[in-house]
Coordinates of C-alpha atoms in Angstrom, one line a residue:
M17 CA 0.1 0.0 0.1
A18 CA 0.8 3.4 -0.7
S19 CA 1.5 5.6 2.2
W20 CA -0.5 8.9 2.9
A21 CA 2.5 10.8 2.6
R22 CA 4.3 9.4 -0.4
L23 CA 1.2 9.5 -2.7
S24 CA 1.8 10.2 -6.6
P25 CA -0.4 12.6 -8.2
S26 CA -3.9 11.6 -9.9
I27 CA -3.3 11.6 -13.5
V28 CA -6.5 12.3 -15.6
E29 CA -7.6 12.9 -19.5
Y30 CA -10.5 15.1 -19.9
F31 CA -12.7 14.3 -22.8
E32 CA -13.6 17.3 -25.0
G33 CA -17.0 18.6 -25.5
E34 CA -20.3 17.1 -24.5
D35 CA -22.8 14.8 -26.4
F36 CA -26.3 13.3 -25.9
Y37 CA -26.7 9.4 -25.5
R38 CA -29.2 6.9 -24.6
C39 CA -30.6 7.2 -21.1
G40 CA -30.8 4.0 -18.9
Y41 CA -33.3 5.2 -16.8
C42 CA -36.1 6.7 -19.0
K43 CA -34.7 5.0 -22.3
N44 CA -34.7 8.3 -24.1
E45 CA -32.4 7.5 -27.2
S46 CA -30.5 10.7 -26.9
G47 CA -31.4 12.6 -23.5
S48 CA -28.4 11.7 -21.4
R49 CA -25.8 14.1 -21.4
S50 CA -22.6 14.4 -19.4
N51 CA -18.9 15.3 -19.1
G52 CA -16.4 12.6 -18.6
M53 CA -12.8 11.8 -18.1
W54 CA -10.1 8.8 -18.1
A55 CA -8.6 8.5 -14.7
H56 CA -5.0 6.8 -15.3
S57 CA -4.7 6.9 -11.4
M58 CA -6.5 8.9 -8.6
T59 CA -5.8 9.5 -5.0
A60 CA -8.6 8.9 -2.4
Q61 CA -8.8 12.4 -1.6
D62 CA -9.0 13.6 -5.1
Y63 CA -11.8 11.3 -5.9
Q64 CA -13.5 12.4 -2.5
D65 CA -13.4 16.1 -3.7
L66 CA -14.8 15.2 -7.1
I67 CA -17.7 13.1 -5.9
D68 CA -18.5 16.2 -3.7
R69 CA -18.8 18.1 -6.8
G70 CA -21.2 15.7 -8.6
W71 CA -18.8 13.3 -10.2
R72 CA -18.9 9.3 -10.1
R73 CA -16.7 6.7 -11.4
S74 CA -17.6 3.6 -13.5
G75 CA -14.2 1.7 -13.6
K76 CA -11.6 4.2 -14.4
Y77 CA -14.2 6.3 -16.2
V78 CA -15.2 9.4 -14.0
Y79 CA -18.2 11.0 -15.2
K80 CA -20.5 14.2 -14.2
P81 CA -24.0 14.6 -15.7
V82 CA -24.8 17.9 -17.2
M83 CA -27.4 18.5 -14.9
N84 CA -29.4 21.2 -16.3
Q85 CA -29.7 19.6 -19.8
T86 CA -29.7 15.7 -19.3
C87 CA -33.2 14.1 -19.5
C88 CA -32.9 12.5 -16.0
P89 CA -30.9 14.5 -13.4
Q90 CA -28.8 12.8 -11.2
Y91 CA -28.1 14.0 -7.7
T92 CA -25.4 12.8 -5.5
I93 CA -27.0 11.4 -2.2
R94 CA -25.5 10.7 1.0
C95 CA -26.8 9.1 4.2
R96 CA -25.8 10.0 7.7
P97 CA -25.1 6.7 9.3
L98 CA -24.4 8.1 12.7
Q99 CA -28.0 9.3 13.0
F100 CA -29.5 6.5 11.0
Q101 CA -32.5 4.5 12.4
P102 CA -33.9 1.6 10.5
S103 CA -37.4 2.0 9.2
K104 CA -40.1 -0.7 9.9
S105 CA -39.3 -2.2 6.5
H106 CA -35.6 -2.3 7.0
K107 CA -36.0 -4.2 10.4
K108 CA -38.1 -6.9 8.4
V109 CA -35.5 -7.5 6.2
L110 CA -33.0 -7.9 8.9
K111 CA -35.3 -10.2 10.9
K112 CA -35.9 -12.1 7.4
M113 CA -32.4 -13.0 7.1
L114 CA -31.8 -13.8 10.8
K115 CA -34.8 -16.2 10.5
F116 CA -33.4 -17.9 7.6
L117 CA -29.9 -18.0 9.2
A118 CA -31.4 -19.5 12.4
K119 CA -34.1 -22.0 11.3
G120 CA -33.8 -21.9 7.4
E121 CA -37.2 -20.3 7.1
I122 CA -37.9 -18.5 3.7
S123 CA -40.3 -15.8 3.9
K124 CA -43.1 -15.6 1.3
G125 CA -44.3 -12.7 -0.4
N126 CA -43.0 -9.9 -2.6
C127 CA -39.2 -9.2 -2.8
E128 CA -38.5 -5.8 -1.5
D129 CA -35.1 -5.8 -3.1
E130 CA -33.6 -3.1 -5.2
P131 CA -29.9 -2.9 -6.5
M132 CA -27.9 -0.1 -5.3
E133 CA -27.0 0.8 -8.8
P134 CA -28.5 -0.3 -12.3
T135 CA -26.2 -2.0 -14.6
T136 CA -23.2 -0.7 -16.6
E137 CA -25.5 -0.4 -19.8
D138 CA -28.3 1.2 -17.7
A139 CA -26.2 3.6 -15.9
V140 CA -23.6 4.7 -18.2
A141 CA -24.4 3.3 -21.5
G142 CA -23.6 6.5 -23.2
D143 CA -20.5 7.2 -21.4
F144 CA -18.9 3.9 -22.7
A145 CA -20.0 4.9 -25.9
L146 CA -18.3 8.0 -25.7
I147 CA -14.9 6.1 -24.8
N148 CA -15.4 3.9 -27.8
K149 CA -16.2 6.7 -30.2
L150 CA -13.2 8.9 -29.3
D151 CA -11.1 6.3 -30.0
I152 CA -8.2 8.4 -28.3
Q153 CA -4.6 7.3 -29.6
C154 CA -2.5 7.3 -26.7
D155 CA 0.6 5.0 -26.2
L156 CA 0.7 4.1 -22.4
T157 CA 4.6 3.1 -22.6
T158 CA 5.6 6.4 -24.1
L159 CA 3.4 8.1 -21.6
S160 CA 5.0 6.6 -18.7
D161 CA 8.3 7.2 -20.3
D162 CA 7.8 10.9 -20.9
L163 CA 6.5 11.1 -17.1
R164 CA 9.8 9.3 -16.0
E165 CA 12.0 11.7 -17.9
S166 CA 9.9 14.7 -16.8
L167 CA 10.1 13.6 -13.3
E168 CA 13.8 12.8 -13.3
S169 CA 14.4 16.3 -14.9
E170 CA 12.4 17.8 -12.1
E171 CA 14.2 15.8 -9.4
K172 CA 17.5 17.2 -10.5
Q173 CA 16.3 20.8 -10.3
K174 CA 15.1 20.4 -7.0
R175 CA 18.2 18.9 -5.6
K176 CA 19.7 22.0 -6.6
S177 CA 17.2 24.0 -4.9
S178 CA 17.4 24.5 -0.9
K179 CA 13.6 25.2 -0.6
R180 CA 12.0 22.2 1.5
E181 CA 8.6 23.0 0.0
E182 CA 10.0 22.1 -3.4
S183 CA 11.6 19.0 -2.4
S184 CA 8.5 17.9 -0.5
E185 CA 6.6 17.8 -4.0
L186 CA 8.9 15.0 -5.6
I187 CA 6.8 12.6 -7.5
Q188 CA 7.3 8.8 -7.4
S189 CA 7.7 7.8 -11.1
Q190 CA 7.7 4.3 -10.2
D191 CA 4.4 4.6 -9.0
I192 CA 3.0 6.6 -11.9
E193 CA 4.5 4.2 -14.2
E194 CA 2.5 1.5 -12.7
K195 CA -0.7 3.3 -12.7
L196 CA -0.4 4.0 -16.4
G197 CA 0.5 0.2 -17.3
S198 CA -3.3 -0.8 -17.3
G199 CA -3.6 -0.9 -21.1
E200 CA -6.9 1.0 -21.1
P201 CA -7.2 4.1 -23.4
S202 CA -5.5 7.4 -22.5
R203 CA -8.6 7.6 -23.9
S204 CA -47.0 6.7 13.6
V205 CA -48.4 3.4 15.4
K206 CA -51.7 1.8 14.3
V207 CA -54.2 1.0 17.0
H208 CA -56.4 -1.7 15.9
T209 CA -59.8 -1.4 17.4
V210 CA -61.9 -4.6 18.1
P211 CA -65.3 -5.0 16.4
K212 CA -68.1 -5.3 19.1
P213 CA -70.4 -7.7 18.3
G214 CA -73.9 -7.9 20.2
K215 CA -75.3 -5.5 22.5
G216 CA -73.0 -4.0 24.8
A217 CA -70.2 -6.5 24.4
D218 CA -66.8 -5.5 24.6
L219 CA -64.1 -7.9 23.6
S220 CA -61.3 -5.8 25.4
K221 CA -62.7 -6.8 28.7
P222 CA -63.3 -10.0 30.5
P223 CA -66.9 -11.0 29.8
C224 CA -67.9 -12.5 33.0
R225 CA -66.5 -10.1 35.6
K226 CA -68.9 -7.9 37.8
A227 CA -67.9 -4.2 38.7
K228 CA -67.6 -5.2 42.3
E229 CA -64.8 -7.7 41.5
I230 CA -63.2 -5.3 39.2
R231 CA -62.9 -2.7 41.8
K232 CA -61.5 -5.2 44.5
E233 CA -59.0 -6.2 42.0
R234 CA -58.1 -2.7 41.3
K235 CA -57.6 -1.8 45.2
R236 CA -55.5 -5.1 45.8
L237 CA -52.8 -3.9 42.9
K238 CA -52.8 -0.3 44.6
L239 CA -51.8 -1.8 47.9
M240 CA -49.3 -3.9 46.2
Q241 CA -47.5 -1.2 44.7
Q242 CA -47.6 0.8 48.0
N243 CA -46.1 -1.9 49.8
R244 CA -43.2 -2.5 47.3
A245 CA -42.4 1.5 47.2
G246 CA -42.2 1.2 51.2
E247 CA -39.8 -1.9 51.0
L248 CA -37.7 0.0 48.6
E249 CA -37.5 3.1 50.7
G250 CA -36.5 0.9 53.6
L251 CA -33.7 -0.5 51.8
Q252 CA -32.5 3.0 50.6
A253 CA -32.6 4.4 54.2
Q254 CA -30.1 1.2 55.3
C255 CA -27.9 1.9 52.5
E256 CA -25.7 5.0 51.9
P257 CA -27.3 7.8 49.7
P258 CA -27.1 7.1 46.0
S259 CA -24.4 8.9 43.9
S260 CA -26.2 11.6 42.0
S261 CA -23.7 10.8 39.2
S262 CA -25.1 7.0 39.2
P263 CA -26.5 6.2 35.8
P264 CA -30.1 5.6 35.0
K265 CA -31.4 2.2 35.1
A266 CA -31.7 1.1 31.4
K267 CA -35.1 0.8 29.9
S268 CA -35.9 -2.7 28.7
N269 CA -38.0 -1.1 25.8
Q270 CA -35.4 0.9 24.2
P271 CA -35.4 0.1 20.4
K272 CA -32.7 -2.3 19.0
S273 CA -29.8 -0.7 17.3
L274 CA -28.9 -1.3 13.7
E275 CA -25.9 -3.4 14.9
D276 CA -28.3 -5.6 17.5
L277 CA -30.3 -6.5 14.3
I278 CA -27.6 -7.3 12.1
F279 CA -25.4 -9.2 14.7
E280 CA -28.1 -10.7 16.9
S281 CA -26.6 -14.1 18.2
L282 CA -27.7 -17.5 16.6
P283 CA -28.2 -20.7 18.0
E284 CA -25.4 -23.2 18.0
N285 CA -27.3 -25.5 15.5
A286 CA -28.3 -22.5 13.1
S287 CA -29.1 -23.9 9.8
H288 CA -26.9 -21.4 7.7
K289 CA -23.7 -19.4 8.4
L290 CA -23.3 -15.8 6.8
E291 CA -19.8 -14.5 6.5
V292 CA -18.9 -10.8 5.2
R293 CA -15.3 -10.4 3.9
L294 CA -13.6 -7.3 2.9
V295 CA -11.6 -8.2 0.0
P296 CA -9.0 -5.3 -1.7
V297 CA -9.8 -4.9 -5.6
S298 CA -6.4 -6.1 -6.8
F299 CA -5.2 -9.2 -8.5
E300 CA -2.0 -9.1 -6.3
D301 CA -4.2 -9.8 -3.3
P302 CA -4.4 -13.7 -2.6
E303 CA -8.0 -13.7 -1.5
F304 CA -9.3 -11.5 -4.3
K305 CA -7.5 -13.6 -6.7
S306 CA -8.5 -17.0 -5.5
S307 CA -12.1 -15.9 -5.5
F308 CA -12.3 -14.1 -9.0
S309 CA -13.7 -17.0 -10.8
Q310 CA -16.7 -17.7 -8.3
S311 CA -17.3 -13.8 -8.1
F312 CA -17.2 -13.5 -11.9
S313 CA -19.6 -16.5 -12.4
L314 CA -22.1 -14.8 -10.1
Y315 CA -21.7 -11.3 -11.7
V316 CA -22.8 -13.1 -15.1
K317 CA -25.7 -15.0 -13.4
Y318 CA -26.9 -12.0 -12.2
Q319 CA -26.8 -9.6 -15.1
M320 CA -28.4 -12.4 -17.2
A321 CA -31.1 -13.2 -14.8
I322 CA -31.9 -9.6 -13.3
H323 CA -30.7 -7.5 -16.0
Q324 CA -31.5 -9.7 -19.2
D325 CA -27.9 -9.1 -20.6
P326 CA -26.7 -11.4 -23.4
P327 CA -23.8 -13.4 -22.6
D328 CA -21.7 -11.5 -24.8
E329 CA -22.2 -8.5 -22.9
C330 CA -21.2 -9.6 -19.6
G331 CA -17.9 -11.4 -20.3
K332 CA -14.7 -11.1 -18.2
T333 CA -13.4 -7.9 -19.9
E334 CA -16.6 -6.2 -19.3
F335 CA -16.6 -7.4 -15.5
T336 CA -13.0 -6.5 -15.1
R337 CA -13.3 -3.1 -16.6
F338 CA -16.7 -1.9 -14.8
L339 CA -16.1 -3.9 -11.4
C340 CA -12.5 -4.7 -10.9
S341 CA -10.5 -2.0 -12.4
S342 CA -10.3 1.2 -10.3
P343 CA -8.2 4.4 -10.5
L344 CA -8.1 4.3 -6.9
E345 CA -4.8 3.1 -5.3
A346 CA -4.7 1.4 -1.9
E347 CA -3.6 4.0 0.7
T348 CA -2.9 4.0 4.3
S349 CA -2.9 6.9 6.9
P350 CA -2.0 6.7 10.7
N351 CA -5.4 8.1 11.2
G352 CA -7.3 6.1 8.8
P353 CA -9.0 2.8 9.0
D354 CA -7.3 -0.3 9.6
C355 CA -8.2 -1.6 6.0
G356 CA -7.0 1.7 4.4
Y357 CA -8.4 3.6 1.5
G358 CA -9.2 2.4 -1.8
S359 CA -11.7 -0.1 -3.7
F360 CA -13.0 -3.3 -2.0
H361 CA -15.4 -6.1 -2.9
Q362 CA -17.5 -6.9 0.2
Q363 CA -18.2 -10.7 -0.4
Y364 CA -21.2 -12.4 1.4
W365 CA -20.3 -16.0 1.9
L366 CA -23.3 -18.2 2.8
D367 CA -22.1 -21.8 3.7
G368 CA -19.0 -21.5 2.0
K369 CA -20.3 -19.8 -1.4
I370 CA -20.3 -16.4 -2.5
I371 CA -24.3 -15.2 -2.8
A372 CA -23.6 -11.4 -3.3
V373 CA -20.9 -8.9 -3.7
G374 CA -21.1 -5.3 -2.8
V375 CA -18.2 -3.0 -4.6
I376 CA -17.6 0.0 -2.6
D377 CA -14.9 2.5 -2.3
I378 CA -13.4 3.7 1.2
L379 CA -12.8 7.4 1.0
P380 CA -11.4 9.8 3.8
Y381 CA -14.8 11.0 4.7
C382 CA -17.2 8.3 3.4
V383 CA -17.8 4.7 2.3
S384 CA -19.3 5.0 -1.5
S385 CA -21.5 2.5 -2.9
V386 CA -20.4 1.5 -6.3
Y387 CA -22.6 -1.8 -7.4
L388 CA -24.0 -4.9 -6.0
Y389 CA -24.8 -8.1 -7.6
Y390 CA -25.9 -11.2 -6.1
D391 CA -27.5 -14.7 -6.6
P392 CA -31.0 -14.5 -8.2
D393 CA -31.8 -17.7 -6.4
Y394 CA -31.5 -15.9 -3.1
S395 CA -33.8 -12.7 -4.1
F396 CA -36.2 -13.7 -1.4
L397 CA -33.4 -12.4 1.2
S398 CA -33.8 -8.8 -0.3
L399 CA -30.1 -8.6 -0.7
G400 CA -29.9 -5.1 -2.0
V401 CA -31.7 -3.8 1.0
Y402 CA -29.8 -5.9 3.4
S403 CA -26.4 -5.2 1.9
A404 CA -27.0 -1.4 2.1
L405 CA -27.6 -1.8 5.8
R406 CA -24.7 -3.7 6.3
E407 CA -22.6 -0.9 4.4
I408 CA -24.1 1.6 6.8
A409 CA -23.1 -0.4 9.9
F410 CA -19.9 -0.9 8.4
T411 CA -19.6 3.0 8.0
R412 CA -20.2 3.4 11.7
Q413 CA -17.7 0.7 12.5
L414 CA -15.0 2.6 10.4
H415 CA -16.1 6.0 12.1
E416 CA -15.0 4.7 15.5
K417 CA -11.3 4.8 14.4
T418 CA -11.5 7.3 11.8
S419 CA -13.7 10.1 13.1
Q420 CA -14.1 12.3 9.7
L421 CA -15.2 9.0 8.0
S422 CA -18.9 9.4 8.9
Y423 CA -21.0 9.4 5.6
Y424 CA -22.4 6.7 3.4
Y425 CA -22.7 7.6 -0.2
M426 CA -25.3 5.7 -2.5
G427 CA -24.5 7.1 -5.7
F428 CA -27.0 9.2 -7.6
Y429 CA -30.7 9.9 -6.5
I430 CA -33.0 10.2 -9.5
H431 CA -36.4 11.7 -8.6
S432 CA -37.9 11.2 -11.9
C433 CA -37.0 7.5 -11.8
P434 CA -39.3 5.3 -9.7
K435 CA -36.7 2.7 -9.7
M436 CA -34.2 4.9 -8.1
K437 CA -36.3 6.8 -5.4
Y438 CA -35.7 4.2 -3.0
K439 CA -32.5 5.5 -2.0
G440 CA -34.4 8.6 -0.3
Q441 CA -35.9 6.0 2.3
Y442 CA -32.3 5.6 4.2
R443 CA -32.7 8.6 6.5
P444 CA -31.5 11.0 7.6
S445 CA -29.9 12.0 3.9
D446 CA -28.8 14.8 2.0
L447 CA -28.7 15.8 -1.5
L448 CA -25.9 17.8 -3.3
C449 CA -26.9 21.1 -4.7
P450 CA -25.8 21.2 -8.3
E451 CA -24.9 24.7 -8.5
T452 CA -23.2 25.4 -5.0
Y453 CA -22.3 22.0 -4.1
V454 CA -23.5 22.2 -0.4
W455 CA -25.5 19.7 1.1
V456 CA -29.1 20.0 1.8
P457 CA -31.5 17.5 3.7
I458 CA -33.6 15.5 1.2
E459 CA -36.8 16.7 3.0
Q460 CA -36.1 20.1 1.8
C461 CA -35.5 19.0 -1.7
L462 CA -38.4 16.8 -2.4
P463 CA -41.2 19.5 -2.8
S464 CA -38.8 21.4 -5.5
L465 CA -38.3 18.1 -7.3
D466 CA -42.0 17.2 -7.4
N467 CA -42.4 20.3 -9.6
S468 CA -39.2 20.3 -11.6
K469 CA -36.5 17.7 -12.5
Y470 CA -33.8 20.1 -12.2
C471 CA -33.5 22.1 -8.9
R472 CA -31.1 24.6 -7.3
F473 CA -31.3 23.3 -3.7
N474 CA -29.5 26.1 -1.9
Q475 CA -32.2 28.8 -1.1
D476 CA -29.5 31.5 -0.8
P477 CA -29.5 33.5 -4.1
E478 CA -26.3 34.9 -3.3
A479 CA -24.5 31.9 -2.6
V480 CA -21.8 30.6 -5.1
D481 CA -19.8 27.6 -5.6
E482 CA -16.8 28.2 -3.2
G483 CA -14.7 25.8 -4.7
R484 CA -15.0 27.1 -8.1
S485 CA -11.7 27.7 -10.3
K486 CA -10.5 30.9 -9.5
E487 CA -7.0 30.8 -10.8
P488 CA -6.9 28.5 -13.8
D489 CA -3.2 29.4 -14.5
R490 CA -2.4 27.4 -11.4
L491 CA -3.8 24.2 -13.1
Q492 CA -1.3 21.4 -13.6
V493 CA -0.8 20.1 -17.1
F494 CA 1.3 17.3 -18.1
Y495 CA 2.7 17.7 -21.6
K496 CA 5.6 16.8 -23.8
K497 CA 7.5 14.9 -20.8
A498 CA 7.0 18.1 -18.5
I499 CA 4.6 19.0 -15.8
M500 CA 3.7 22.9 -15.9
P501 CA 1.3 25.3 -14.7
Y502 CA -1.4 26.0 -17.2
G503 CA -0.3 29.6 -17.3
V504 CA 3.0 28.3 -18.8
Y505 CA 1.3 25.8 -21.2
K506 CA -1.3 28.1 -22.7
K507 CA 1.6 30.3 -23.9
Q508 CA 2.7 27.0 -26.3
Q509 CA -0.7 26.6 -27.8
K510 CA -2.2 28.3 -30.9
D511 CA -5.6 26.4 -31.0
P512 CA -8.3 28.6 -29.5
R513 CA -10.3 25.4 -28.7
E514 CA -7.9 24.1 -26.3
E515 CA -8.2 27.0 -23.9
A516 CA -12.0 26.4 -23.9
T517 CA -11.6 22.7 -23.1
V518 CA -9.0 23.3 -20.3
L519 CA -11.1 26.1 -18.5
Q520 CA -14.3 23.7 -18.8
Y521 CA -12.3 21.1 -17.2
A522 CA -11.1 23.5 -14.5
S523 CA -14.6 24.6 -13.6
L524 CA -15.8 21.1 -13.4
V525 CA -13.1 19.7 -11.0
G526 CA -12.7 23.0 -9.1
Q527 CA -9.4 24.7 -7.9
A528 CA -8.4 22.3 -5.4
C529 CA -8.2 19.4 -7.9
S530 CA -7.1 21.4 -10.7
E531 CA -4.0 22.1 -8.6
R532 CA -3.3 18.5 -7.5
M533 CA -4.3 16.5 -10.5
L534 CA -2.3 16.2 -13.3
L535 CA -4.2 17.2 -16.8
F536 CA -2.7 15.3 -19.6
R537 CA -2.6 16.8 -22.8
N538 CA -1.4 15.1 -26.0

């Protein structure tokens, strides 16, 4: 794993222009519109900052919907796990799983499951079409060599300099070379009243008791309570006065926490055993490598059964590019989670077999859900809902060591698409304002979304994007074996379209990312 202090920079290629493609949500043949870039490598902090500006990754392709023009605006949604309380329907799903594990009981009825994200073809069909259409010609070997030469040159200059700040900016050429060797294109409670049959009959009272007997019973109960209270007072008088700081007696009727419901103990003779394993997405990881074949087979079964994908559209190449390739490198930090930051597969093993895989990214401030695929034979367990609740609980677990990691990102919320509105049921949650990039509680956003597909959630008309690009000349460019500020690069360019492209990129990624990430220009 790369350490937090020795990270080499993110390297991205921005795709010029915007185009319309088929929408996977409303099926509009030319309604989806987005901007995109290919991430050869990306730090966890850069990706955190990008998704906080409306970006999202699919494999190594990172895209941002053009919100005021696309047919189905996609709003970034995050849940606040620390305040999360499972709803009645969530508890039903968790209890259903416990009954299945303990006794093998299979609940009947409609499946409440929803996948956390649609398929590749649905979610970013146009985006992958864009990658194929552009057919960007970039020799990765040459690019890697150019970077090495540039970095070696920079290092020589920095050795001559006595400035400590400059020497801290040295970039590890070996790390960058490994990143670029991927072979991808550079391119309320209900009260049930009982019916009262007959005259004056009330089933809520014993049918054969007289009023005199009821009065005697009440008097007896009252005396018992008084005696019990007197006994307690006598005991307290014999003992030392209780401390004012003593904790109150726990109420037995306190609602169970999410963790209580998930990790409730099972009998020794339980019918099934469920284990959730967190595996880094890396072919160098022995656990990931050994389970790859079984995980891939499960993906194919899921895509063909749930999304009716033909076999040739869910091959090993598509699976690897979509769910195994990630621009995020494994990173560790002294104050970070023990597992580190990066991309992971959460594998759900039932009796020694994988029945579901949740693809997630662990970032400085959140756990970000990427995709879920599962065995259709276990649809009765509502694995989409169950996995989301497990991921919320996992975020709470990571927060115990890493206090700033306190959010659960669920991808995009699409109010105009009924199948994607279920994400709003995980409360409390917030939506990202598409203009000022501040988080607004979803309850405040829904009335506006009922009236219009595209909305600015920030009610302050004077508010602006505080992270916007203010000094584009400080943007970092990698060009002709050299890393330079855009202010230097633009002096070498004569094509007027070049400036428009770079400035558009800067406005979309914001000032902070534009200064940290390297924008490759061919």
